[in-house]
Structures are given as C-alpha cells and as structure tokens.
Amino acid sequence: MSGTRSILLSLALLFILTGCGSDREPLQVGGTQSPEDQIVAELVAELAEAAGIPVKRRIGLGGSRLTLEALKRGEIDLYPEQTGAGLALLGLAQAPDADPDASIALLRDRYASLGLEWSEPLGFENGPRLVMLRDRALSLGIRSYSDLARYADQLALGIDSDMRARPVDGLAPLGRRYGMEFQRTLEIEPRDRSELYDRLLDGDIDVALTRSAAPQIQIFDLHVLEDDLDFFPRYDGALVYRQAVLERFPALEDVLGQLAGAIGKSQMQALSRSVMVRGEDPREVVRAELIRLGLIDGEIGERDRQALNLAVSLSANADGEVGTVLRQLRRSFPTSTVNLIRSDDPLGAIDDARARIALIGAPAFFAPGSADPATGQPPMRSGIEAVALVGTSFLQAFALKPEVSRLEDATVIATGPTGSSGFRVAQSIIDGLQLTATLSPVDGDTPVALADALVDSGADVAILMEPVGNSTALALLQRDLRLIGVDNWVQRNNRIVFPYLQPARLAPSDYARFFPAEHEGAARMSGFSQPVETLSTQLLVAGPAPPGDVRLSTQGPGASLIPRALPLTDQVVERINAGTGKAEDIYPILPQARALTPRLPQPPESLNPSPAASTLSMLALALLIWVTWLMLGPARPARLG
C-alpha cells in the first residue's frame, strides 16, 4: 500500500510542478499560407528561440483576413503582413509611391484601437503583380494592365485564392478599375502558388497574379506588366503583433529590432527560391541562413550546387530562343543555379570553365583551318558534344551595298566575332562556293550594337546564322537592307562536305509577324518581299565531352582534349532533352552525348542453361516430388505406447 501511495504522491507532485510552469504561455507565431510569410514567420520564431523565448508555431493558418482575426482573438501573438494588405483589411488604400514610414504610421494609428502594433518595415516589398510569358506578351503587344484589358476576355488568368475575395485590392476591384474580365480564372491555394508558374509555362493559363518578390519572375524571365493606373499600393513587409506580448516577453523587442530593414528583396528572393523552387522546408532554409549570418548557433552541411551556366552568342535573342532554353533549364533543374553568359565564342566559355553548356549552331562544332584529307570536311573541335536539339538557325545574308545582288559579288563579308556560328558558316560559304571574299568579324555587346557594327564595317555583305526572329536580323531588316539568297549550294559537293548546312527557304511571312501591325508587316521589309533560298542548321545545346571518351561519327573521335568544365551526367542530359522536347534527331556528323545513343535491346536468355543450373533444377524437382509424396502418400498406422 505504501508503494501505491508513493506513486500517487509522485504523480501529484509532477502535476503541481507542471501546472506551476503553465503561467508562461509560449509566444504564438502565426503566418499566412504564402511562402514569403512562412519564411518571415520562421525568422521570428528562430530568433525568438535563440533569445530564450518559448515559441509555438501556428504558421499557415490561411489568408490575411483569417490570420488577422486569430491575432485579434489572442490565438496568435504576431504574424507577418504587408502594409498594402494591412490597409486593405481596414478598407483603406494608398498611392503606390507612398513613403513606407508614412504607411506604418497610418497603420499604427488605425490598429492601436484593436490593441495591435506594427513593427518597422523589414526591408522588402512584395506586392501583387500580373505577369505573362515574355514571348506571349510580345506577340499580343501587351505591356500594361490597360493593354491586357483589351484581350482579357480571350485569356485565362491564374490567381491564389486569397486574392479572389479581397474587396479593396482583390481580383474583382482590379477588374472594375481596368474594365477587364477574363475568359477563365484558375484558383490556387496560396501555399501552392508555385503551381501557377507550371500552368503558365504549360500554356494552361495566359496571365498569373503573383508577388513581386517571387523568384520565378527572374528564373523564367517573365514579363511583369505595368500597373499604369496605379491600382495596387506598396506592400512593404512588416510584422503586426499584440501590444501585450512585449510585456510577457521583453526580449522580443530586441528580436523585432534585429529584423528592422534586415531583409532585402534579393535576400527574400533567394530564400523564396529555396522554398518555392527547390521545395525545401521553410524552417530548415531559415535556420541555415541564420547560422550562415552568425545570428544563431549551429552547423549546416555545405551542398554542392554547381552552377549550370549557359553560354550564348552576343547576337542571341534574350526574348526568343535564349529565354525559352533558360526557362526549360531552370524548370528542369530547380536545385541548380542556371545563369546566362554572353560570349563571342560560347564553346570557348566551356573550355575555360565559365559555362557548362552552350547554345550554338552546328557549324560551331567545326574549327577553321585545313580540311580533313579523308573527307574534305573542316576539322572538328575537340572536347565538345551535342547534348540536345532546341531549334533551327537560318543563314541570313544582307547586302550592305546597293550594287551587290549575289554572294559571288562580295569582296568583303562581315560576320559576328571569330568563333561564332555566323563566322564559321561564312568560312564554309567561302569554301563551298569557292569565293574570293575575305572575312571581317565585328563585335557588339547587344544584338542592336552588333547590327550597327555590321553596317559600319564597310563590307559588301553581312552574314548571320540565327533563328527566325533574331533581334540582330530584325534590326537589319528595319534598315531596309536586302536579303540575298544562296542559289547554287547543291550544285557542288557541298551537302557531302558540309552536311551540317542544309538547303532551306525563308519567306517574308516568317518575319512579318515580328513587326507591329501599324508597320503593315511585310511592307515594312522592303528588302524581303519574295522567298529567299538559303541554308539552315540545327540549334543545339552543347556540353563538355567526358575525358578520354570516344564518339563515333563520320570523322572519327569527337573529343581528344579534356575541357576544364565538368562533363554532364546521363541523367542531366536526359532531363535537358525532356525539357526541350524535340523529336528530331541530331545530325549524325556531330559527336553526341552517350545518353542520346540508341540503346540496343537486351538479347534473350540462352535456352541451354549451364551444367550447374541444370543440376540445381533437377535437385529442386526431386525435392518437389518427395514433398508431394509425403503429403499424398498412404497414412502410416499409429504406434501404441
């Protein structure tokens, strides 16, 4: 009995001690479902715990209205909010150029009667933004919300559900302000806002209502439309909290002071990228960042996130083929950093390890110099292999002088920088047509600057090897320069010697769609009124070949030197191809990644097994017969004891 009594006394004492500690409730940190608010809430929670404040997380409650109600009722003590949203919850709005300090002062005045307080601004702005794919917006001529209103009834919009019901800064008042109503609206939960970008890239929606700090805007090179009627105010990040909480936790004031102005837009985008793009846990992302900054104690493991830099030529279209490839790569490799590097020789950027992949035309695989005695073809550059096919480039030859009507009339041909696809194509043209012209390579930091340099070169002809719609080609067409054709390429042995240059035809309609309607399309291109015979080649992603690896092509080994950039694994090559989605095969002449090689089916197993396998099979069969006999054989008489 005494033992039972001791146990009961111990339990009672434990209950009393537990109850004595219950007068200090933990700090209830709340937050909406948006990824940015979850990150800020975790920052507060981690810093508070480091300051010795007990914390209970209630992050991801719902939208701004629901979370504010939880704060007013005392169910949470603080949560992150934006100034514009805070004013809208009171039915107020400010101009987008309002001073953040003035907004905070107004919020403090209006929220004081609720027993609530606002912190100093955190340092970043995260307002609603309407975005589109850049080429989609360009094709429709949409630059602003007013432009969008003219097409809205033909387009689909994607939003998060929190923006749907807002009576001041939500979808309905936005539509009334601009007089626009969309054909269809897709709603996504705020916590799943990343899905909006997938739907946008897949073409399921045409427009997305997102936030300005979202990393996907930069990752996918999205076009942010101009709020030309200033509908949305500023949305500066801050914290709203119960005034009484500072009495319970005086150390919280220092935590709020640490966060004042401490989170810039670039830092928020970097943290959001880890959460929204890489799918990492917000708490782990925040903890690793605070440890890195030395604000809390702990250790984090370094992860290898080698940049998958893409090198492109100086004349490559940022809004066209380059933007498309960048979006595909960033979507296929969300855990890698995919950057853009412009170079006069993109493959040279791989050689010196500034890039791991390059966007080039097939002629860039071939180096200038004497032809191969066996094939007559120019020598292949070593250490490079084709990784994926992404499109087609066309030879576009412009007459820079009125008297020049054929390539054969040219004495000087201007091209892009030495090493560019245009330069190598021009070399092939001179050799294939047996021209006496000399090459004059020029430089330009931008497509328009390159067009200026070509015109000012004093050459007779300018040659580009670019996809249809290239900005440099458009700039030359706008100057009424005449396109000249390549009429006699197939009359020689050129399709054997230069198999990477195939006959093609360019029509005025191919380019007319890139000119605004007011210029009447083809009428604006006086130098391109009839179809032109020309040459085409494949536009490819290339990467470093594995050291010592041998590639089979009509020219033998495709790689003999070891580039300093790391070769791509088969898995990376497969993901790049899955993103580009091109069904056409790469020219057989080019060295290709191993993952692109056809895989032979596995041969069938031999019908005649080995002697050991035969013996084992016979023993198994004998064992099966013996077990069957034991089960089905006659029963034995039982023995009497």
XYZ file of C-alpha atoms in Angstrom:
641
model
C 0.000 0.000 0.000
C 2.859 2.313 0.805
C 4.243 1.719 -2.685
C 0.978 2.763 -4.285
C 0.859 5.815 -2.035
C 4.394 6.834 -3.145
C 3.468 6.560 -6.804
C 0.360 8.706 -6.326
C 2.325 11.309 -4.398
C 4.939 11.455 -7.160
C 2.276 11.910 -9.848
C 0.598 14.655 -7.815
C 3.918 16.462 -7.347
C 4.621 16.210 -11.112
C 1.160 17.605 -11.876
C 1.710 20.517 -9.466
C 5.140 21.327 -10.949
C 3.767 21.192 -14.479
C 0.903 23.483 -13.504
C 3.295 25.986 -11.922
C 5.060 26.442 -15.241
C 1.876 26.949 -17.224
C 1.589 30.652 -16.348
C 4.192 31.425 -19.055
C 2.467 30.583 -22.315
C 4.795 30.353 -25.310
C 4.977 33.034 -27.961
C 2.395 32.081 -30.597
C 3.959 32.864 -34.001
C 1.409 32.850 -36.803
C 1.580 33.344 -40.534
C -0.476 33.122 -43.697
C -0.099 30.330 -46.224
C 2.103 32.316 -48.603
C 5.725 31.073 -48.851
C 7.163 34.547 -48.159
C 5.120 34.936 -44.963
C 6.126 31.455 -43.831
C 9.792 32.419 -44.260
C 9.409 35.630 -42.235
C 7.432 33.809 -39.524
C 10.199 31.222 -39.224
C 12.781 34.025 -38.965
C 10.886 35.462 -35.993
C 10.454 32.037 -34.376
C 14.133 31.049 -34.720
C 15.439 34.386 -33.408
C 12.949 34.323 -30.526
C 14.041 30.822 -29.508
C 17.667 31.932 -29.671
C 16.724 34.777 -27.283
C 15.299 32.277 -24.783
C 11.638 32.836 -25.635
C 9.496 29.671 -25.791
C 7.770 29.522 -29.176
C 4.755 27.739 -30.579
C 4.392 27.869 -34.361
C 0.946 28.353 -35.904
C 2.170 29.140 -39.412
C -0.021 28.628 -42.463
C -3.377 29.437 -40.883
C -4.970 30.845 -44.040
C -5.309 34.223 -45.747
C -4.699 37.685 -44.313
C -8.263 38.154 -43.039
C -8.378 34.850 -41.156
C -4.916 35.375 -39.667
C -5.786 38.895 -38.506
C -8.899 37.535 -36.770
C -6.735 34.946 -34.990
C -4.459 37.776 -33.827
C -7.369 39.893 -32.553
C -8.765 36.932 -30.589
C -5.422 36.189 -28.954
C -4.998 32.829 -30.692
C -1.640 34.057 -32.044
C 0.670 36.852 -30.848
C 2.158 38.094 -34.129
C 2.340 37.367 -37.841
C 3.983 38.834 -40.976
C 1.902 41.163 -43.126
C 2.384 43.682 -45.929
C 1.459 47.333 -45.491
C -0.842 47.407 -48.513
C -2.711 44.326 -47.304
C -2.931 45.738 -43.790
C -4.578 48.922 -45.065
C -6.889 46.958 -47.368
C -8.122 44.924 -44.385
C -9.405 48.228 -42.981
C -10.899 49.274 -46.313
C -8.083 51.774 -46.969
C -5.616 52.213 -49.811
C -2.610 54.409 -50.503
C -0.808 55.517 -53.652
C 1.962 53.127 -54.787
C 4.613 55.807 -54.249
C 3.632 56.396 -50.595
C 6.525 56.513 -48.148
C 6.820 53.220 -46.205
C 7.259 55.118 -42.919
C 4.073 57.082 -43.598
C 2.203 53.832 -44.244
C 3.480 52.324 -40.995
C 2.453 55.465 -39.084
C -1.065 55.277 -40.525
C -1.314 51.554 -39.724
C -0.160 52.087 -36.141
C -2.762 54.773 -35.662
C -5.632 52.676 -37.058
C -4.622 49.364 -35.427
C -3.963 50.831 -31.947
C -7.656 50.682 -31.042
C -7.515 46.920 -31.650
C -4.634 46.525 -29.194
C -2.287 45.787 -32.101
C 1.063 47.269 -33.150
C 3.146 47.303 -36.344
C 6.907 46.790 -36.472
C 9.343 48.791 -38.567
C 9.435 47.727 -42.269
C 11.519 44.594 -42.776
C 13.245 45.860 -45.923
C 11.491 44.208 -48.865
C 8.387 44.933 -50.934
C 6.150 42.087 -52.084
C 3.149 43.452 -53.931
C 0.779 41.757 -56.386
C 1.964 41.677 -59.995
C 0.372 40.448 -63.225
C 2.907 38.500 -65.290
C 2.967 36.724 -68.656
C 5.450 34.684 -70.646
C 7.596 37.266 -72.410
C 7.086 35.940 -75.942
C 3.320 35.609 -75.361
C 3.058 39.227 -74.179
C 5.255 40.371 -77.081
C 3.124 38.571 -79.663
C -0.029 40.322 -78.379
C 1.622 43.686 -77.787
C 0.727 43.637 -74.066
C 2.895 45.837 -71.863
C 0.456 47.196 -69.284
C -2.751 46.309 -67.453
C -4.662 48.568 -69.864
C -3.220 46.625 -72.831
C -4.217 43.403 -71.098
C -7.800 44.634 -70.656
C -8.291 44.622 -74.454
C -7.530 40.879 -74.626
C -8.727 39.689 -71.195
C -11.944 38.102 -72.472
C -9.796 35.789 -74.647
C -7.283 34.861 -71.935
C -7.091 32.643 -68.844
C -5.897 34.031 -65.502
C -4.338 32.171 -62.577
C -4.505 33.578 -59.025
C -4.170 32.411 -55.446
C -7.476 32.128 -53.605
C -6.534 34.797 -51.053
C -6.687 37.448 -53.803
C -10.077 36.314 -55.101
C -12.260 37.630 -52.241
C -10.441 40.835 -51.228
C -12.891 43.750 -51.540
C -10.264 46.522 -51.831
C -7.172 45.069 -53.523
C -8.537 41.792 -54.909
C -9.435 40.474 -58.349
C -12.933 41.977 -58.603
C -11.926 45.599 -57.800
C -8.893 45.204 -60.093
C -11.226 44.134 -62.913
C -13.549 47.058 -62.266
C -10.670 49.560 -62.236
C -9.358 48.408 -65.623
C -12.641 47.246 -67.126
C -11.396 43.725 -67.751
C -12.925 40.315 -67.248
C -11.030 37.158 -68.075
C -12.403 34.285 -70.106
C -11.463 31.833 -67.361
C -9.938 32.091 -63.871
C -7.955 29.319 -62.177
C -7.613 29.453 -58.375
C -4.650 28.005 -56.461
C -4.163 27.825 -52.700
C -1.550 30.399 -51.551
C 0.724 27.641 -50.251
C 0.694 26.092 -53.756
C 1.425 29.320 -55.634
C 4.355 27.647 -57.419
C 1.776 25.713 -59.429
C 0.780 28.972 -61.139
C 4.142 29.073 -62.903
C 3.828 25.476 -64.072
C 0.394 26.280 -65.501
C 1.800 29.408 -67.162
C 4.711 27.527 -68.743
C 2.420 24.718 -69.889
C 0.019 27.174 -71.537
C -2.915 26.302 -69.256
C -3.165 29.989 -68.311
C -2.022 33.142 -70.092
C -1.639 35.505 -67.118
C -0.708 34.930 -63.469
C -1.306 37.216 -60.497
C 1.801 36.687 -58.402
C 4.033 38.635 -55.996
C 6.961 40.908 -56.842
C 9.448 39.007 -54.632
C 8.666 35.662 -56.313
C 11.939 34.147 -57.627
C 10.150 32.580 -60.608
C 9.801 36.002 -62.242
C 13.550 36.068 -62.774
C 14.024 32.328 -63.167
C 11.545 32.039 -66.043
C 12.202 35.556 -67.433
C 8.547 36.512 -67.055
C 7.223 39.818 -68.341
C 5.869 41.981 -65.487
C 3.019 44.143 -66.773
C 2.834 47.810 -65.821
C 0.101 48.834 -63.371
C -0.431 52.007 -65.417
C -3.437 53.230 -63.373
C -1.654 52.653 -60.030
C -4.271 50.259 -58.658
C -2.005 48.421 -56.215
C -0.319 50.351 -53.351
C 3.069 49.440 -51.878
C 3.257 46.154 -49.994
C 6.224 46.566 -47.661
C 6.844 43.585 -45.406
C 6.408 44.115 -41.658
C 5.130 42.357 -38.524
C 1.823 43.039 -36.761
C 1.627 41.933 -33.122
C -0.391 42.227 -29.930
C 0.829 45.131 -27.774
C 0.611 42.983 -24.623
C 3.107 40.459 -25.940
C 6.075 42.758 -25.199
C 5.074 42.745 -21.512
C 5.206 38.938 -21.457
C 8.415 38.747 -23.486
C 10.528 41.920 -23.167
C 13.319 40.202 -25.161
C 11.023 40.182 -28.189
C 11.692 43.896 -28.671
C 15.340 43.122 -29.483
C 14.221 40.446 -31.959
C 11.995 42.960 -33.738
C 14.910 45.392 -33.777
C 17.132 42.756 -35.420
C 14.621 42.329 -38.251
C 14.002 46.031 -38.954
C 15.238 46.720 -42.504
C 17.252 43.487 -42.428
C 15.599 41.530 -45.280
C 16.260 42.965 -48.731
C 14.445 41.951 -51.893
C 17.355 39.867 -53.205
C 17.654 38.018 -49.891
C 13.921 37.306 -49.823
C 14.076 36.045 -53.413
C 16.980 33.752 -52.525
C 15.139 32.309 -49.523
C 11.903 32.001 -51.524
C 13.804 30.237 -54.290
C 14.887 27.535 -51.848
C 11.319 27.069 -50.608
C 9.218 27.611 -53.754
C 11.551 26.248 -56.433
C 13.703 23.706 -54.653
C 10.903 22.517 -52.389
C 12.931 22.826 -49.182
C 11.368 23.177 -45.741
C 10.999 26.879 -44.744
C 12.227 26.199 -41.204
C 15.406 24.485 -42.414
C 16.050 27.192 -45.015
C 15.701 29.968 -42.431
C 17.782 28.145 -39.842
C 20.620 27.591 -42.333
C 20.554 31.275 -43.313
C 20.651 32.496 -39.698
C 23.542 30.149 -38.920
C 25.365 31.401 -42.008
C 24.893 35.001 -40.836
C 26.082 34.120 -37.332
C 22.786 35.136 -35.708
C 22.161 31.739 -34.124
C 24.434 28.835 -33.220
C 24.512 25.594 -35.154
C 26.115 23.757 -38.042
C 24.940 23.315 -41.602
C 26.293 20.999 -44.241
C 27.536 22.518 -47.470
C 25.773 21.173 -50.534
C 27.327 21.186 -53.977
C 25.125 23.325 -56.192
C 27.487 23.891 -59.107
C 26.048 26.483 -61.469
C 24.714 25.167 -64.776
C 25.809 28.298 -66.664
C 24.572 28.666 -70.255
C 26.857 30.465 -72.722
C 25.235 32.176 -75.727
C 26.474 34.349 -78.565
C 26.385 38.141 -78.404
C 23.618 38.224 -81.018
C 21.393 35.614 -79.359
C 17.806 36.674 -78.615
C 17.177 37.111 -74.890
C 13.420 37.298 -75.559
C 13.395 34.438 -78.053
C 15.351 31.217 -78.245
C 17.603 32.046 -75.273
C 14.680 32.839 -72.969
C 12.949 29.614 -73.984
C 16.018 27.481 -73.281
C 16.685 29.257 -69.980
C 13.127 28.638 -68.786
C 13.357 24.980 -69.784
C 16.667 24.523 -67.978
C 15.544 26.318 -64.827
C 12.363 24.297 -64.774
C 14.236 21.004 -65.294
C 16.924 21.833 -62.713
C 15.244 23.722 -59.842
C 18.042 22.752 -57.441
C 20.784 24.251 -59.634
C 21.710 27.814 -60.427
C 21.207 28.429 -64.150
C 22.877 31.667 -65.268
C 23.352 33.300 -68.664
C 26.813 34.151 -70.003
C 27.253 36.066 -73.265
C 30.407 35.277 -75.211
C 31.825 35.863 -78.681
C 32.744 32.161 -78.616
C 30.240 30.205 -76.446
C 32.198 26.957 -76.770
C 35.277 28.805 -75.561
C 33.344 29.568 -72.372
C 33.080 25.804 -71.822
C 36.808 25.351 -72.464
C 37.740 27.835 -69.733
C 35.021 26.540 -67.353
C 32.941 29.738 -67.294
C 29.996 27.675 -68.555
C 28.990 24.023 -68.577
C 26.679 24.228 -71.588
C 26.381 26.466 -74.640
C 23.630 27.357 -77.112
C 25.208 27.133 -80.569
C 24.576 26.270 -84.187
C 26.011 23.032 -85.569
C 28.758 24.873 -87.547
C 30.345 25.945 -84.249
C 31.477 22.331 -83.747
C 33.927 22.794 -86.622
C 37.166 24.730 -86.330
C 38.715 26.890 -89.060
C 41.744 25.501 -90.799
C 42.710 22.968 -93.429
C 40.131 20.355 -94.425
C 40.342 16.717 -93.386
C 42.196 14.919 -96.245
C 39.887 11.890 -95.997
C 36.542 13.682 -96.056
C 37.272 17.210 -97.249
C 35.400 18.491 -94.210
C 36.717 21.165 -91.830
C 38.285 19.750 -88.636
C 36.035 19.098 -85.662
C 36.594 20.970 -82.399
C 37.629 18.565 -79.670
C 36.232 18.054 -76.211
C 32.634 19.070 -77.081
C 29.495 17.001 -77.630
C 25.895 17.742 -78.585
C 23.502 17.442 -75.665
C 20.076 18.466 -77.026
C 18.366 19.885 -80.116
C 16.398 23.062 -79.414
C 15.585 24.586 -82.794
C 16.778 25.690 -86.235
C 19.003 28.550 -87.373
C 18.913 30.053 -90.864
C 21.618 31.739 -92.922
C 20.607 35.359 -93.430
C 22.851 37.269 -95.833
C 22.224 41.031 -96.111
C 23.515 43.186 -98.975
C 25.203 46.191 -97.351
C 25.824 47.892 -100.692
C 23.136 48.502 -103.359
C 25.224 47.098 -106.211
C 25.659 43.696 -104.523
C 22.976 41.198 -105.548
C 24.816 37.863 -105.116
C 27.260 36.420 -102.633
C 29.663 35.956 -105.533
C 29.805 39.760 -105.928
C 31.157 40.272 -102.389
C 34.820 41.010 -101.778
C 34.426 41.522 -98.010
C 31.894 39.644 -95.843
C 31.142 40.925 -92.345
C 30.220 38.403 -89.654
C 29.918 38.114 -85.916
C 33.007 37.599 -83.730
C 35.612 34.978 -84.522
C 34.361 31.652 -83.176
C 30.661 32.478 -83.568
C 28.342 30.311 -85.650
C 27.983 33.113 -88.204
C 31.759 33.360 -88.578
C 32.148 29.607 -89.105
C 29.230 29.497 -91.557
C 30.784 32.344 -93.540
C 34.009 30.324 -93.753
C 32.056 27.323 -95.022
C 30.238 29.518 -97.599
C 33.522 30.902 -98.928
C 34.980 27.391 -99.215
C 31.809 25.766 -100.558
C 31.088 28.422 -103.213
C 34.805 28.999 -103.871
C 34.515 32.715 -103.219
C 37.461 35.104 -103.170
C 35.929 37.265 -100.418
C 37.677 37.910 -97.134
C 36.002 37.826 -93.724
C 35.641 40.861 -91.469
C 34.489 39.754 -87.963
C 32.959 42.502 -85.799
C 31.868 42.734 -82.164
C 28.757 44.078 -80.455
C 27.692 43.823 -76.812
C 23.995 43.629 -77.746
C 22.071 42.436 -80.824
C 21.423 46.033 -81.930
C 25.067 47.001 -81.333
C 26.135 44.034 -83.459
C 23.777 45.176 -86.229
C 25.354 48.641 -86.081
C 28.846 47.148 -86.256
C 27.928 45.025 -89.290
C 26.522 48.036 -91.155
C 29.516 50.213 -90.256
C 32.069 47.543 -91.209
C 32.380 48.719 -94.821
C 31.803 45.144 -96.037
C 29.678 44.204 -99.051
C 27.612 41.531 -97.294
C 26.722 40.759 -93.670
C 26.096 37.123 -92.692
C 24.133 35.901 -89.681
C 23.287 32.322 -88.682
C 20.361 32.744 -86.301
C 16.779 31.522 -85.710
C 13.879 33.335 -87.351
C 13.027 36.444 -85.355
C 16.567 37.105 -84.144
C 16.925 40.686 -82.860
C 20.054 41.459 -84.924
C 18.323 40.267 -88.099
C 15.228 42.318 -87.237
C 17.399 45.412 -86.726
C 18.966 44.920 -90.183
C 15.582 44.357 -91.847
C 14.276 47.563 -90.291
C 17.035 49.397 -92.161
C 15.576 48.125 -95.455
C 18.647 46.015 -96.216
C 18.067 43.390 -98.900
C 18.306 39.665 -98.197
C 20.252 37.759 -100.848
C 19.979 34.056 -101.488
C 22.289 31.061 -101.774
C 21.134 29.599 -105.094
C 23.824 27.138 -106.169
C 24.778 25.350 -102.949
C 23.533 21.917 -104.045
C 25.185 22.083 -107.463
C 28.523 21.252 -105.941
C 29.559 18.545 -103.471
C 28.656 20.785 -100.532
C 25.995 18.530 -98.995
C 28.705 15.897 -98.508
C 31.488 18.224 -97.403
C 29.256 20.425 -95.216
C 26.439 18.096 -94.100
C 25.531 20.443 -91.242
C 24.295 23.065 -93.764
C 21.017 22.037 -95.409
C 19.123 23.884 -98.193
C 16.130 25.854 -96.898
C 13.836 28.715 -97.845
C 12.849 31.854 -95.924
C 9.522 33.549 -96.686
C 8.502 37.150 -95.819
C 5.669 35.745 -93.695
C 8.287 34.179 -91.403
C 9.345 37.664 -90.309
C 6.215 39.758 -90.849
C 4.723 38.587 -87.528
C 7.614 40.179 -85.612
C 6.751 43.682 -86.800
C 3.969 45.757 -85.217
C 0.725 45.843 -87.201
C 0.998 49.575 -87.794
C 4.058 48.909 -89.954
C 1.994 46.535 -92.107
C 4.333 43.615 -91.582
C 5.928 42.638 -94.855
C 5.505 46.127 -96.306
C 7.976 47.317 -93.651
C 10.541 44.851 -95.036
C 11.203 46.314 -98.466
C 14.344 44.192 -98.766
C 12.455 40.964 -98.171
C 9.381 40.790 -100.390
C 9.975 37.391 -102.043
C 11.036 33.973 -100.708
C 14.802 33.565 -100.462
C 16.790 30.358 -100.985
C 19.167 29.908 -98.077
C 20.708 27.333 -95.727
C 19.644 26.032 -92.333
C 21.356 24.237 -89.492
C 20.423 22.815 -86.122
C 20.453 24.979 -82.999
C 21.859 22.853 -80.192
C 22.825 22.733 -76.563
C 26.416 21.506 -76.292
C 28.484 20.434 -73.329
C 31.951 19.094 -72.477
C 32.658 15.537 -73.554
C 33.975 13.127 -70.905
C 37.799 12.959 -70.914
C 39.195 10.138 -72.988
C 35.758 9.206 -74.277
C 35.439 8.265 -77.936
C 32.456 9.321 -80.009
C 31.658 7.670 -83.313
C 30.916 9.967 -86.246
C 31.861 10.151 -89.885
C 35.022 11.933 -88.804
C 36.136 9.545 -86.103
C 36.717 10.528 -82.458
C 34.918 13.676 -81.419
C 36.939 14.533 -78.306
C 40.623 14.355 -77.566
C 41.301 17.258 -75.229
C 39.986 17.456 -71.669
C 37.885 20.573 -71.030
C 38.032 22.018 -67.556
C 34.244 22.226 -67.211
C 32.719 19.114 -65.652
C 31.026 16.765 -68.151
C 27.281 16.310 -67.859
C 25.939 13.054 -66.465
C 23.494 10.903 -68.430
C 20.735 11.947 -66.029
C 21.389 15.648 -66.694
C 21.374 15.080 -70.458
C 18.089 13.179 -70.220
C 16.472 15.967 -68.185
C 17.620 18.621 -70.669
C 16.099 16.629 -73.517
C 12.893 16.073 -71.577
C 12.649 19.842 -71.141
C 13.341 20.747 -74.774
C 11.027 18.065 -76.121
C 12.431 17.997 -79.692
C 11.578 14.830 -81.628
C 14.104 15.325 -84.461
C 17.473 13.586 -84.145
C 20.776 15.444 -84.043
C 22.938 15.386 -87.170
C 24.941 12.100 -87.197
C 28.059 14.050 -88.155
C 28.210 15.604 -84.690
C 29.652 13.968 -81.557
C 26.764 13.318 -79.172
C 26.290 12.576 -75.500
C 26.197 8.915 -74.583
C 22.649 9.264 -73.255
C 21.475 10.111 -76.799
C 22.930 6.962 -78.352
C 20.346 4.357 -79.369
C 20.168 1.553 -76.832
C 20.077 -1.956 -78.206
C 17.511 -4.351 -76.716
C 18.833 -6.933 -74.286
C 19.405 -10.308 -76.009
C 17.147 -13.157 -74.848
C 18.466 -15.579 -72.265
C 20.146 -18.701 -73.554
C 17.835 -21.716 -73.947
C 20.654 -24.050 -72.880
C 21.451 -23.368 -69.221
C 24.834 -24.070 -67.646
C 25.544 -27.540 -66.107
C 25.376 -26.073 -62.586
C 21.978 -24.525 -63.284
C 20.732 -27.849 -64.746
C 21.883 -29.803 -61.659
C 20.196 -27.305 -59.326
C 16.957 -27.535 -61.297
C 16.985 -31.366 -61.073
C 17.539 -31.278 -57.293
C 14.658 -28.793 -56.888
C 12.383 -31.021 -58.957
C 13.341 -34.097 -56.891
C 12.617 -32.199 -53.675
C 9.205 -31.184 -55.002
C 8.338 -34.820 -55.864
C 9.397 -36.040 -52.407
C 7.278 -33.384 -50.617
C 4.302 -34.238 -52.800
C 4.676 -37.949 -51.960
C 4.781 -37.189 -48.229
C 1.592 -35.169 -48.470
C -0.388 -37.509 -50.696
C 1.091 -40.913 -49.748
C -0.766 -43.582 -47.653
C -1.138 -42.801 -43.955
C 1.059 -44.830 -41.575
C -0.532 -46.719 -38.628
C -0.040 -45.051 -35.287
C 2.182 -46.825 -32.754
C 0.808 -47.822 -29.365
C 2.738 -46.645 -26.397
